[in-house]
Amino acid sequence: MHAEVISIGTELLMGELVDTNSSYLASELAKLGIDLRWVSKVGDDFDRLKGVIDQAWRRSDVTLTTGGLGPTSDDMTRETIAAVLGEEMTVQEDLLEHLKGLFAGRGTPMPSTNVKQATLIPSAVTIDNPVGTAPGWWVEKDSRLIIAMPGPPRELDRMWTHEVSHQLRERNPNVAIVTRTFKTFGISEGGLNEMIAPLFESENPVLGIYSKVDGIHLRAIATARTDIEARELIGPMEAEIRSAVGDSIWGEDEETPESQVATLMKKRRQSLGIMESFTGGILASNLAEVPGHREFLRGSIVTGSRDVVERMGVPRELIDRFGEASPEIAE
């Protein structure tokens, strides 16, 4: 099964918004074993949008659209899908009453423009959207799918997680994809490539190398019938990576530098106090995002000048001797 993603909205083409939806869906489709072959961005123009959706409909098993489901005149995803399939949109009374109820709950009457959000075509059913007013469309015809979802990332994430992904998984059985990421620091990208060069020739699992802010990441992706079989495929590759790279691996998968610090502090039953100057408090802020940070993070002082440091009781001679940004001054 292969797929295509279409991100819709003129604001995406003008740089007013960054298209995070297509990258999110790309990563999610890979987990389902669905091959993403094309990603497009198109503005709020009926003819151009119709051309893009028509092309996707003809060449892809699954077409995922994001955006264009709002109530305004420039939201044309529903109308365009209807035109591509040659079907007529009609208002569904149950959907209309639901929409009116949402607005009544807010204490405001529903604008007439929102009526379009209560429409369907014969080949479509609605996809629930409890965090917004725009229901999605699940369109199925001639063994192909168009799944139209809202543009706001919060609404998209909820709809994908609770309504869409499990249905697609059921349509793509006996395919499991497992990804493992090994995060390294202290070795250059080229140096790391030389150390494990033969592994990049593997076809399953495949291995990629990526330069990130927190170091060089190695990502192994295995495809099999089940998660267990896929993990077994990655096992030998992981062993070779660890043997070659050793302690330069500081984390795996979703682990972050902050989460690793938290794990070590809790394990050692240590506490942490921070003094920051040019970083402006970002270190403490990042650590404060880690669940359970209150167990080890005692507090932070953000200093901006020598005067601030001196007013905290640090003798000037220590500042002159060691400088503001030094362990001695922090202590």
Coordinates of C-alpha atoms in Angstrom, one line a residue:
M1 CA 0.0 0.0 0.0
H2 CA 1.4 3.4 -1.0
A3 CA 0.3 6.9 0.0
E4 CA 0.4 10.5 -0.8
V5 CA 0.1 13.6 1.4
I6 CA -1.3 16.9 0.3
S7 CA -0.9 19.9 2.6
I8 CA -3.4 22.6 1.7
G9 CA -3.3 26.3 2.4
T10 CA -1.9 29.5 0.7
E11 CA -0.3 30.4 4.0
L12 CA 2.0 27.4 3.6
L13 CA 3.2 28.7 0.3
M14 CA 3.8 32.2 1.6
G15 CA 5.9 31.1 4.5
E16 CA 3.4 32.3 7.1
L17 CA 3.1 28.8 8.5
V18 CA 5.5 25.9 8.6
D19 CA 4.1 22.6 7.2
T20 CA 4.7 20.3 10.2
N21 CA 1.7 18.1 9.2
S22 CA 3.4 16.3 6.3
S23 CA 6.5 15.4 8.3
Y24 CA 4.2 14.1 11.1
L25 CA 2.2 12.0 8.8
A26 CA 5.4 10.7 7.0
S27 CA 6.7 9.4 10.3
E28 CA 3.3 7.9 11.2
L29 CA 2.8 6.2 7.9
A30 CA 6.2 4.5 8.2
K31 CA 5.1 2.9 11.4
L32 CA 2.2 1.3 9.6
G33 CA 4.3 -0.1 6.8
I34 CA 2.7 2.3 4.3
D35 CA 5.0 3.6 1.6
L36 CA 4.8 7.4 1.3
R37 CA 5.7 8.3 -2.3
W38 CA 4.7 11.9 -2.7
V39 CA 4.2 15.0 -0.6
S40 CA 2.6 18.2 -2.1
K41 CA 1.7 21.7 -1.0
V42 CA -1.0 23.6 -2.8
G43 CA -2.7 26.9 -2.2
D44 CA -6.4 27.7 -1.8
D45 CA -7.1 27.7 -5.5
F46 CA -9.9 25.4 -6.7
D47 CA -8.4 24.5 -10.1
R48 CA -4.9 23.9 -8.8
L49 CA -6.2 21.9 -5.8
K50 CA -8.4 19.9 -8.1
G51 CA -5.4 19.1 -10.3
V52 CA -3.3 17.9 -7.4
I53 CA -6.1 15.8 -5.8
D54 CA -7.1 14.3 -9.1
Q55 CA -3.5 13.2 -9.8
A56 CA -3.2 11.7 -6.3
W57 CA -6.5 9.9 -6.7
R58 CA -5.3 8.3 -9.9
R59 CA -1.8 7.2 -8.7
S60 CA -2.0 6.5 -5.0
D61 CA -3.8 3.9 -2.9
V62 CA -4.3 6.4 0.0
T63 CA -4.4 10.1 -0.3
L64 CA -4.1 12.1 2.9
T65 CA -5.1 15.8 2.9
T66 CA -4.6 18.3 5.7
G67 CA -6.3 21.7 5.8
G68 CA -9.1 23.4 3.9
L69 CA -11.9 22.0 6.0
G70 CA -12.9 25.3 7.6
P71 CA -16.1 27.3 7.0
T72 CA -14.7 30.1 4.9
S73 CA -14.9 30.6 1.2
D74 CA -11.2 29.7 0.7
D75 CA -11.6 26.3 2.4
M76 CA -12.3 24.2 -0.6
T77 CA -11.1 20.6 0.2
R78 CA -14.6 19.1 0.4
E79 CA -15.8 20.8 -2.8
T80 CA -12.7 19.7 -4.6
I81 CA -12.9 16.1 -3.6
A82 CA -16.5 16.1 -4.6
A83 CA -15.6 17.5 -8.0
V84 CA -12.8 14.9 -8.5
L85 CA -15.1 12.0 -7.8
G86 CA -18.0 13.6 -9.7
E87 CA -20.3 13.4 -6.7
E88 CA -22.7 16.0 -5.1
M89 CA -22.3 17.4 -1.6
T90 CA -25.5 17.3 0.6
V91 CA -26.1 18.6 4.1
Q92 CA -26.5 15.9 6.7
E93 CA -29.1 16.9 9.3
D94 CA -27.4 15.0 12.2
L95 CA -24.1 16.7 11.5
L96 CA -25.8 20.1 11.2
E97 CA -27.5 19.6 14.6
H98 CA -24.2 18.6 16.1
L99 CA -22.5 21.7 14.8
K100 CA -25.3 23.9 16.1
G101 CA -24.9 22.2 19.5
L102 CA -21.2 23.1 19.6
F103 CA -21.9 26.7 19.0
A104 CA -24.8 26.8 21.4
G105 CA -22.4 25.4 24.0
R106 CA -20.2 28.4 23.4
G107 CA -23.1 30.8 23.8
T108 CA -23.1 32.0 20.2
P109 CA -25.3 31.2 17.1
M110 CA -23.7 29.2 14.3
P111 CA -22.7 31.3 11.3
S112 CA -24.4 30.2 8.1
T113 CA -20.9 29.6 6.5
N114 CA -20.4 26.7 8.9
V115 CA -23.1 24.7 7.2
K116 CA -20.6 23.4 4.6
Q117 CA -18.9 21.5 7.5
A118 CA -22.0 19.4 7.8
T119 CA -21.9 18.1 4.2
L120 CA -21.0 14.7 2.8
I121 CA -20.8 13.0 -0.6
P122 CA -22.1 9.4 -1.1
S123 CA -18.6 7.9 -1.0
A124 CA -17.7 9.7 2.3
V125 CA -18.3 9.2 6.0
T126 CA -17.3 11.6 8.7
I127 CA -14.3 11.4 10.9
D128 CA -14.9 12.6 14.4
N129 CA -13.1 15.8 15.5
P130 CA -14.0 16.5 19.2
V131 CA -11.4 19.3 19.5
G132 CA -12.6 21.4 16.5
T133 CA -15.7 22.1 14.4
A134 CA -14.4 20.5 11.2
P135 CA -15.1 16.8 10.9
G136 CA -12.9 14.9 8.6
W137 CA -13.9 12.9 5.6
W138 CA -13.1 9.2 5.0
V139 CA -13.7 8.7 1.3
E140 CA -13.6 5.2 -0.2
K141 CA -14.3 4.4 -3.9
D142 CA -12.8 1.9 -6.4
S143 CA -10.4 0.4 -3.8
R144 CA -8.9 3.8 -3.1
L145 CA -9.0 6.1 -0.1
I146 CA -9.0 9.9 0.4
I147 CA -8.7 10.9 4.1
A148 CA -9.3 14.6 4.6
M149 CA -8.2 15.9 7.9
P150 CA -8.0 19.4 9.5
G151 CA -4.9 21.6 9.3
P152 CA -4.4 22.7 12.9
P153 CA -1.8 20.2 14.2
R154 CA -3.7 19.6 17.5
E155 CA -6.8 18.6 15.6
L156 CA -4.8 16.5 13.1
D157 CA -2.9 14.7 15.8
R158 CA -6.0 13.7 17.7
M159 CA -7.9 12.6 14.6
W160 CA -5.0 10.6 13.4
T161 CA -4.3 8.9 16.7
H162 CA -7.9 8.1 17.7
E163 CA -9.7 7.7 14.4
V164 CA -7.5 7.1 11.4
S165 CA -4.3 5.2 12.1
H166 CA -5.9 2.0 13.5
Q167 CA -8.2 1.7 10.5
L168 CA -5.3 2.0 8.1
R169 CA -3.3 -0.6 10.1
E170 CA -6.2 -3.0 9.7
R171 CA -6.0 -2.5 5.9
N172 CA -2.3 -3.2 5.8
P173 CA -1.9 -6.4 7.8
N174 CA 1.2 -8.5 8.3
V175 CA 3.5 -5.5 8.0
A176 CA 5.4 -4.3 11.0
I177 CA 8.0 -1.6 11.0
V178 CA 10.3 -1.0 14.0
T179 CA 12.7 1.9 14.3
R180 CA 15.6 2.2 16.7
T181 CA 17.6 5.3 17.0
F182 CA 21.1 5.5 18.6
K183 CA 22.3 8.9 19.6
T184 CA 26.0 9.6 19.7
F185 CA 28.3 12.5 20.7
G186 CA 32.0 13.1 20.3
I187 CA 32.4 11.4 16.9
S188 CA 32.1 13.3 13.6
E189 CA 29.5 12.1 11.0
G190 CA 32.3 11.1 8.7
G191 CA 34.2 9.3 11.5
L192 CA 31.1 7.4 12.6
N193 CA 30.4 6.4 9.0
E194 CA 33.9 4.9 8.6
M195 CA 33.5 2.9 11.9
I196 CA 30.4 1.1 10.7
A197 CA 30.5 1.5 7.0
P198 CA 29.5 -2.2 6.1
L199 CA 26.2 -1.8 8.0
F200 CA 25.0 0.9 5.6
E201 CA 24.8 -1.8 2.9
S202 CA 22.1 -3.7 4.7
E203 CA 18.7 -3.8 3.0
N204 CA 16.6 -5.0 6.0
P205 CA 17.2 -3.4 8.4
V206 CA 18.3 -0.2 6.7
L207 CA 20.6 2.2 8.5
G208 CA 20.7 5.9 8.2
I209 CA 23.0 8.6 9.7
Y210 CA 21.8 12.1 10.6
S211 CA 23.5 15.1 12.0
K212 CA 21.4 16.7 14.8
V213 CA 21.8 19.5 17.4
D214 CA 22.6 16.9 20.1
G215 CA 25.0 14.8 18.1
I216 CA 25.0 12.3 15.3
H217 CA 22.0 9.9 15.2
L218 CA 22.0 6.4 13.7
R219 CA 18.6 5.1 12.8
A220 CA 17.9 1.4 12.0
I221 CA 14.5 0.5 10.4
A222 CA 13.4 -3.1 10.0
T223 CA 10.4 -4.4 8.2
A224 CA 8.8 -7.8 9.0
R225 CA 5.4 -9.5 9.6
T226 CA 5.4 -8.7 13.3
D227 CA 7.0 -6.3 15.8
I228 CA 8.9 -9.2 17.4
E229 CA 10.4 -10.3 14.1
A230 CA 11.4 -6.8 13.2
R231 CA 13.1 -6.3 16.5
E232 CA 15.0 -9.6 16.0
L233 CA 16.2 -8.2 12.7
I234 CA 17.6 -5.1 14.3
G235 CA 19.3 -7.0 17.2
P236 CA 22.5 -8.0 15.3
M237 CA 22.9 -4.6 13.8
E238 CA 22.5 -2.9 17.3
A239 CA 25.1 -5.3 18.7
E240 CA 27.6 -4.3 16.0
I241 CA 26.9 -0.6 16.5
R242 CA 27.4 -0.8 20.2
S243 CA 30.6 -2.8 19.8
A244 CA 32.0 -0.2 17.4
V245 CA 30.8 3.0 19.0
G246 CA 30.7 2.1 22.7
D247 CA 30.3 4.9 25.2
S248 CA 29.8 7.5 22.6
I249 CA 26.1 6.4 22.5
W250 CA 24.5 8.7 25.1
G251 CA 20.8 7.9 24.4
E252 CA 18.2 5.9 22.4
D253 CA 14.9 6.5 20.6
E254 CA 12.9 9.3 22.4
E255 CA 15.6 10.0 25.1
T256 CA 16.9 13.5 25.3
P257 CA 19.9 15.0 27.1
E258 CA 17.5 16.4 29.7
S259 CA 15.8 13.1 30.3
Q260 CA 19.2 11.4 30.6
V261 CA 20.3 13.9 33.2
A262 CA 17.1 13.4 35.1
T263 CA 17.6 9.6 35.1
L264 CA 21.2 9.9 36.3
M265 CA 20.3 12.4 39.1
K266 CA 17.5 10.2 40.4
K267 CA 19.6 7.0 40.2
R268 CA 22.4 8.7 42.1
R269 CA 20.0 10.4 44.5
Q270 CA 21.7 13.7 43.7
S271 CA 20.2 17.2 43.5
L272 CA 21.0 20.0 41.1
G273 CA 21.3 23.8 41.4
I274 CA 22.0 25.9 38.4
M275 CA 23.5 29.3 37.8
E276 CA 23.1 30.6 34.2
S277 CA 24.3 33.8 32.5
F278 CA 24.4 34.0 28.7
T279 CA 22.0 31.0 28.4
G280 CA 19.3 33.1 30.0
G281 CA 17.7 30.2 32.0
I282 CA 17.2 27.8 29.1
L283 CA 19.0 25.0 30.8
A284 CA 16.7 25.1 33.8
S285 CA 13.7 25.5 31.6
N286 CA 14.6 22.4 29.6
L287 CA 15.1 20.4 32.7
A288 CA 11.9 21.6 34.1
E289 CA 10.0 20.0 31.2
V290 CA 11.2 16.5 32.3
P291 CA 8.6 14.6 34.3
G292 CA 9.7 14.3 38.0
H293 CA 12.2 17.2 37.8
R294 CA 11.1 18.3 41.3
E295 CA 12.9 15.3 42.7
F296 CA 16.3 16.6 41.8
L297 CA 16.1 20.2 40.5
R298 CA 16.4 22.5 43.4
G299 CA 16.4 25.8 41.6
S300 CA 18.1 28.2 39.2
I301 CA 19.7 31.6 39.3
V302 CA 19.9 33.6 36.0
T303 CA 22.6 36.3 36.1
G304 CA 23.0 39.0 33.6
S305 CA 26.0 41.0 34.8
R306 CA 28.8 41.2 37.4
D307 CA 26.6 43.4 39.6
V308 CA 24.0 40.7 39.9
V309 CA 26.6 38.2 40.8
E310 CA 28.2 40.6 43.4
R311 CA 24.8 41.4 44.9
M312 CA 24.4 37.7 45.6
G313 CA 27.4 37.8 47.9
V314 CA 30.2 36.6 45.5
P315 CA 33.4 38.5 46.2
R316 CA 34.8 40.5 43.3
E317 CA 38.2 39.0 43.6
L318 CA 36.7 35.5 42.8
I319 CA 35.0 37.0 39.7
D320 CA 38.3 38.6 38.6
R321 CA 40.1 35.4 39.3
F322 CA 37.8 32.8 37.7
G323 CA 35.3 34.8 35.5
E324 CA 31.6 34.9 35.7
A325 CA 30.9 31.6 33.9
S326 CA 32.9 29.2 36.1
P327 CA 32.2 26.4 38.5
E328 CA 33.7 28.4 41.3
I329 CA 31.3 31.3 40.9
A330 CA 28.3 28.9 40.5
E331 CA 29.3 27.1 43.8

